PDB file of C-alpha atoms in Angstrom:
ATOM      1  CA  MET U1373      -8.327 -10.440   0.599  1.00 93.00           C
ATOM      2  CA  PHE U1374      -5.525  -8.825   2.574  1.00 97.00           C
ATOM      3  CA  LEU U1375      -6.224  -8.681   6.322  1.00 98.00           C
ATOM      4  CA  GLY U1376      -4.245  -8.075   9.502  1.00 97.00           C
ATOM      5  CA  THR U1377      -1.184  -6.181  10.666  1.00 98.00           C
ATOM      6  CA  PHE U1378       2.377  -7.468  10.499  1.00 98.00           C
ATOM      7  CA  THR U1379       5.659  -5.944  11.665  1.00 98.00           C
ATOM      8  CA  PRO U1380       8.525  -7.064   9.429  1.00 97.00           C
ATOM      9  CA  ARG U1381      11.853  -5.280   9.111  1.00 97.00           C
ATOM     10  CA  LEU U1382      13.460  -3.764   6.072  1.00 97.00           C
ATOM     11  CA  ASP U1383      16.925  -5.205   5.490  1.00 97.00           C
ATOM     12  CA  GLU U1384      20.030  -3.195   4.587  1.00 96.00           C
ATOM     13  CA  LYS U1385      19.350  -3.756   0.863  1.00 96.00           C
ATOM     14  CA  GLY U1386      15.832  -2.327   1.058  1.00 97.00           C
ATOM     15  CA  ARG U1387      14.146  -5.724   0.979  1.00 98.00           C
ATOM     16  CA  LEU U1388      11.039  -6.789   2.824  1.00 97.00           C
ATOM     17  CA  ILE U1389       9.982 -10.360   3.573  1.00 97.00           C
ATOM     18  CA  LEU U1390       6.301 -10.593   2.690  1.00 98.00           C
ATOM     19  CA  PRO U1391       3.989 -11.666   5.515  1.00 97.00           C
ATOM     20  CA  ALA U1392       3.213 -15.383   5.185  1.00 97.00           C
ATOM     21  CA  LYS U1393      -0.532 -14.717   4.841  1.00 97.00           C
ATOM     22  CA  PHE U1394       0.070 -12.521   1.774  1.00 98.00           C
ATOM     23  CA  ARG U1395       2.545 -14.729  -0.078  1.00 97.00           C
ATOM     24  CA  ASP U1396       0.157 -16.882  -2.094  1.00 96.00           C
ATOM     25  CA  GLU U1397      -1.717 -13.857  -3.434  1.00 96.00           C
ATOM     26  CA  LEU U1398       1.527 -12.080  -4.401  1.00 97.00           C
ATOM     27  CA  ALA U1399       3.716 -15.033  -5.432  1.00 96.00           C
ATOM     28  CA  ASP U1400       3.310 -14.509  -9.183  1.00 94.00           C
ATOM     29  CA  GLY U1401       4.086 -10.817  -9.026  1.00 97.00           C
ATOM     30  CA  LEU U1402       3.005  -7.566  -7.475  1.00 98.00           C
ATOM     31  CA  VAL U1403       3.158  -3.831  -7.964  1.00 98.00           C
ATOM     32  CA  ILE U1404       4.298  -1.400  -5.270  1.00 98.00           C
ATOM     33  CA  THR U1405       3.339   2.245  -5.702  1.00 97.00           C
ATOM     34  CA  ARG U1406       2.682   5.461  -3.800  1.00 97.00           C
ATOM     35  CA  GLY U1407      -0.397   5.433  -1.615  1.00 96.00           C
ATOM     36  CA  GLN U1408      -2.272   8.119   0.228  1.00 93.00           C
ATOM     37  CA  GLU U1409      -1.135   9.253   3.700  1.00 95.00           C
ATOM     38  CA  ARG U1410       2.490   8.596   2.691  1.00 96.00           C
ATOM     39  CA  CYS U1411       2.259   4.809   2.750  1.00 98.00           C
ATOM     40  CA  LEU U1412       2.928   2.384  -0.095  1.00 98.00           C
ATOM     41  CA  TYR U1413       0.214   0.355  -1.774  1.00 98.00           C
ATOM     42  CA  VAL U1414       0.947  -3.250  -2.751  1.00 98.00           C
ATOM     43  CA  PHE U1415      -1.320  -4.823  -5.347  1.00 98.00           C
ATOM     44  CA  SER U1416      -1.258  -8.238  -6.953  1.00 98.00           C
ATOM     45  CA  GLU U1417      -0.590  -7.835 -10.670  1.00 96.00           C
ATOM     46  CA  GLY U1418      -4.219  -8.660 -11.446  1.00 96.00           C
ATOM     47  CA  GLU U1419      -5.603  -6.155  -8.962  1.00 96.00           C
ATOM     48  CA  PHE U1420      -3.222  -3.466 -10.222  1.00 96.00           C
ATOM     49  CA  THR U1421      -4.429  -4.033 -13.780  1.00 95.00           C
ATOM     50  CA  GLU U1422      -8.048  -3.713 -12.609  1.00 94.00           C
ATOM     51  CA  MET U1423      -7.197  -0.546 -10.678  1.00 91.00           C
ATOM     52  CA  HIS U1424      -5.540   0.929 -13.764  1.00 90.00           C
ATOM     53  CA  GLU U1425      -8.618   0.132 -15.853  1.00 91.00           C
ATOM     54  CA  ARG U1426     -10.868   1.910 -13.328  1.00 90.00           C
ATOM     55  CA  ILE U1427      -8.601   4.971 -13.332  1.00 86.00           C
ATOM     56  CA  ARG U1428      -8.578   5.001 -17.144  1.00 86.00           C
ATOM     57  CA  GLN U1429     -12.363   5.424 -17.108  1.00 90.00           C
ATOM     58  CA  ALA U1430     -11.946   8.957 -15.740  1.00 89.00           C
ATOM     59  CA  PRO U1431     -12.206  11.639 -18.396  1.00 89.00           C
ATOM     60  CA  VAL U1432      -8.852  12.862 -19.691  1.00 87.00           C
ATOM     61  CA  THR U1433     -10.274  16.368 -19.348  1.00 93.00           C
ATOM     62  CA  SER U1434     -10.304  16.008 -15.543  1.00 90.00           C
ATOM     63  CA  LYS U1435      -7.160  17.619 -14.143  1.00 92.00           C
ATOM     64  CA  GLN U1436      -7.612  15.814 -10.825  1.00 91.00           C
ATOM     65  CA  ALA U1437      -7.806  12.438 -12.604  1.00 88.00           C
ATOM     66  CA  ARG U1438      -4.719  13.221 -14.703  1.00 90.00           C
ATOM     67  CA  ASP U1439      -2.784  14.315 -11.621  1.00 92.00           C
ATOM     68  CA  TYR U1440      -3.761  11.181  -9.697  1.00 89.00           C
ATOM     69  CA  LEU U1441      -2.887   8.906 -12.607  1.00 90.00           C
ATOM     70  CA  ARG U1442       0.537  10.516 -13.049  1.00 92.00           C
ATOM     71  CA  VAL U1443       1.508  10.258  -9.386  1.00 92.00           C
ATOM     72  CA  PHE U1444       0.062   6.761  -8.985  1.00 92.00           C
ATOM     73  CA  LEU U1445       1.644   5.234 -12.096  1.00 94.00           C
ATOM     74  CA  SER U1446       4.964   7.096 -12.103  1.00 95.00           C
ATOM     75  CA  GLY U1447       5.831   5.521  -8.758  1.00 94.00           C
ATOM     76  CA  ALA U1448       4.670   2.027  -9.705  1.00 97.00           C
ATOM     77  CA  HIS U1449       7.307  -0.675  -9.444  1.00 98.00           C
ATOM     78  CA  PRO U1450       6.616  -4.274 -10.530  1.00 98.00           C
ATOM     79  CA  GLU U1451       8.335  -6.913  -8.440  1.00 97.00           C
ATOM     80  CA  THR U1452       8.412 -10.701  -8.212  1.00 97.00           C
ATOM     81  CA  PRO U1453       9.192 -12.189  -4.788  1.00 97.00           C
ATOM     82  CA  ASP U1454      12.400 -14.208  -4.591  1.00 97.00           C
ATOM     83  CA  LYS U1455      12.629 -17.731  -3.122  1.00 96.00           C
ATOM     84  CA  GLN U1456      12.668 -16.287   0.412  1.00 96.00           C
ATOM     85  CA  SER U1457       9.511 -14.235  -0.351  1.00 97.00           C
ATOM     86  CA  ARG U1458      11.483 -10.986  -0.367  1.00 98.00           C
ATOM     87  CA  VAL U1459      10.740  -7.958  -2.498  1.00 98.00           C
ATOM     88  CA  THR U1460      12.907  -4.902  -2.987  1.00 98.00           C
ATOM     89  CA  ILE U1461      11.363  -1.530  -2.300  1.00 98.00           C
ATOM     90  CA  PRO U1462      13.019   1.106  -4.509  1.00 97.00           C
ATOM     91  CA  GLN U1463      14.804   3.962  -2.751  1.00 97.00           C
ATOM     92  CA  ALA U1464      12.413   6.583  -4.156  1.00 97.00           C
ATOM     93  CA  LEU U1465       9.412   4.761  -2.687  1.00 98.00           C
ATOM     94  CA  ARG U1466      11.179   4.225   0.655  1.00 98.00           C
ATOM     95  CA  GLU U1467      11.831   7.970   0.795  1.00 98.00           C
ATOM     96  CA  TYR U1468       8.244   8.833  -0.185  1.00 97.00           C
ATOM     97  CA  ALA U1469       6.854   6.709   2.655  1.00 98.00           C
ATOM     98  CA  GLY U1470       9.612   7.667   5.118  1.00 98.00           C
ATOM     99  CA  LEU U1471      10.448   4.009   5.680  1.00 98.00           C
ATOM    100  CA  ASP U1472      13.009   3.134   8.299  1.00 95.00           C
ATOM    101  CA  ARG U1473      13.917  -0.396   9.353  1.00 97.00           C
ATOM    102  CA  GLU U1474      10.773  -1.072  11.403  1.00 98.00           C
ATOM    103  CA  LEU U1475       7.674  -1.461   9.255  1.00 98.00           C
ATOM    104  CA  ALA U1476       3.975  -2.112   9.560  1.00 98.00           C
ATOM    105  CA  VAL U1477       2.413  -4.071   6.722  1.00 98.00           C
ATOM    106  CA  ILE U1478      -1.351  -3.986   6.898  1.00 98.00           C
ATOM    107  CA  GLY U1479      -4.092  -5.690   4.979  1.00 98.00           C
ATOM    108  CA  ALA U1480      -6.523  -3.250   3.371  1.00 97.00           C
ATOM    109  CA  GLY U1481      -8.842  -5.613   1.524  1.00 96.00           C
ATOM    110  CA  SER U1482      -7.836  -5.551  -2.135  1.00 96.00           C
ATOM    111  CA  ARG U1483      -4.320  -4.353  -1.350  1.00 98.00           C
ATOM    112  CA  ALA U1484      -1.664  -4.407   1.323  1.00 98.00           C
ATOM    113  CA  GLU U1485      -0.080  -1.210   2.621  1.00 98.00           C
ATOM    114  CA  ILE U1486       3.484  -0.670   3.807  1.00 98.00           C
ATOM    115  CA  TRP U1487       4.000   1.968   6.501  1.00 98.00           C
ATOM    116  CA  ASP U1488       6.901   3.110   8.605  1.00 98.00           C
ATOM    117  CA  ALA U1489       6.039   1.539  11.985  1.00 98.00           C
ATOM    118  CA  GLU U1490       6.019   4.847  13.880  1.00 97.00           C
ATOM    119  CA  ALA U1491       3.953   6.586  11.186  1.00 97.00           C
ATOM    120  CA  TRP U1492       1.416   3.737  11.268  1.00 97.00           C
ATOM    121  CA  GLN U1493       1.133   3.926  15.042  1.00 96.00           C
ATOM    122  CA  ARG U1494       0.531   7.704  14.908  1.00 94.00           C
ATOM    123  CA  TYR U1495      -2.053   7.289  12.162  1.00 94.00           C
ATOM    124  CA  LEU U1496      -3.824   4.466  13.974  1.00 94.00           C
ATOM    125  CA  THR U1497      -3.914   6.389  17.260  1.00 91.00           C
ATOM    126  CA  GLU U1498      -5.461   9.403  15.506  1.00 89.00           C
ATOM    127  CA  GLN U1499      -8.008   7.342  13.612  1.00 88.00           C
ATOM    128  CA  GLU U1500      -9.133   5.001  16.397  1.00 84.00           C
ATOM    129  CA  SER U1501     -10.890   7.823  18.239  1.00 77.00           C
ATOM    130  CA  ALA U1502     -12.683   8.941  15.103  1.00 76.00           C
ATOM    131  CA  PHE U1503     -13.564   5.312  14.315  1.00 74.00           C
ATOM    132  CA  SER U1504     -15.122   4.845  17.758  1.00 69.00           C
ATOM    133  CA  ASP U1505     -17.114   8.070  17.472  1.00 67.00           C
ATOM    134  CA  ILE U1506     -18.757   7.468  14.097  1.00 61.00           C
ATOM    135  CA  GLU U1507     -22.462   8.095  14.575  1.00 61.00           C
ATOM    136  CA  GLU U1508     -23.748   7.923  11.032  1.00 63.00           C
ATOM    137  CA  GLU U1509     -23.476   5.705   8.025  1.00 60.00           C
ATOM    138  CA  VAL U1510     -20.087   6.340   6.420  1.00 58.00           C
ATOM    139  CA  ILE U1511     -20.047   3.276   4.183  1.00 57.00           C
ATOM    140  CA  PRO U1512     -23.398   2.637   2.476  1.00 60.00           C
ATOM    141  CA  GLY U1513     -25.199  -0.354   3.955  1.00 56.00           C
ATOM    142  CA  MET U1514     -22.900  -0.629   7.001  1.00 51.00           C
ATOM    143  CA  PHE U1515     -24.210  -0.034  10.516  1.00 51.00           C
TER     144      PHE U1515
END
């Protein structure tokens, strides 16, 4: 499970050093792709395969499912960390997420997310108020 927030930097070649707590899970390979809210999703290869299988269950007649599948998979980039635990983020994905040098890498359970540090801070600030004000059950069985 991916947990926590880390603040690595992107180097001049578009490489990111994976947070130490995520390295074991991602050591054998990972997939980086577009995520919602203009971040990047990082899945282990196994989790990405499971995600793809779940998406494939959607009916091909669903335009929304087709659109999601196209955007999600067309941006997918497999990567294997090097000996220094670095992965390269392709230019197209860096542009999609608006990544600058300062990053926020967060754990989101079954995946990690890569955000531009300023974008993450704005998002978090906006969402913390809503999080504190939740008065009803949003996630079944919680609270």
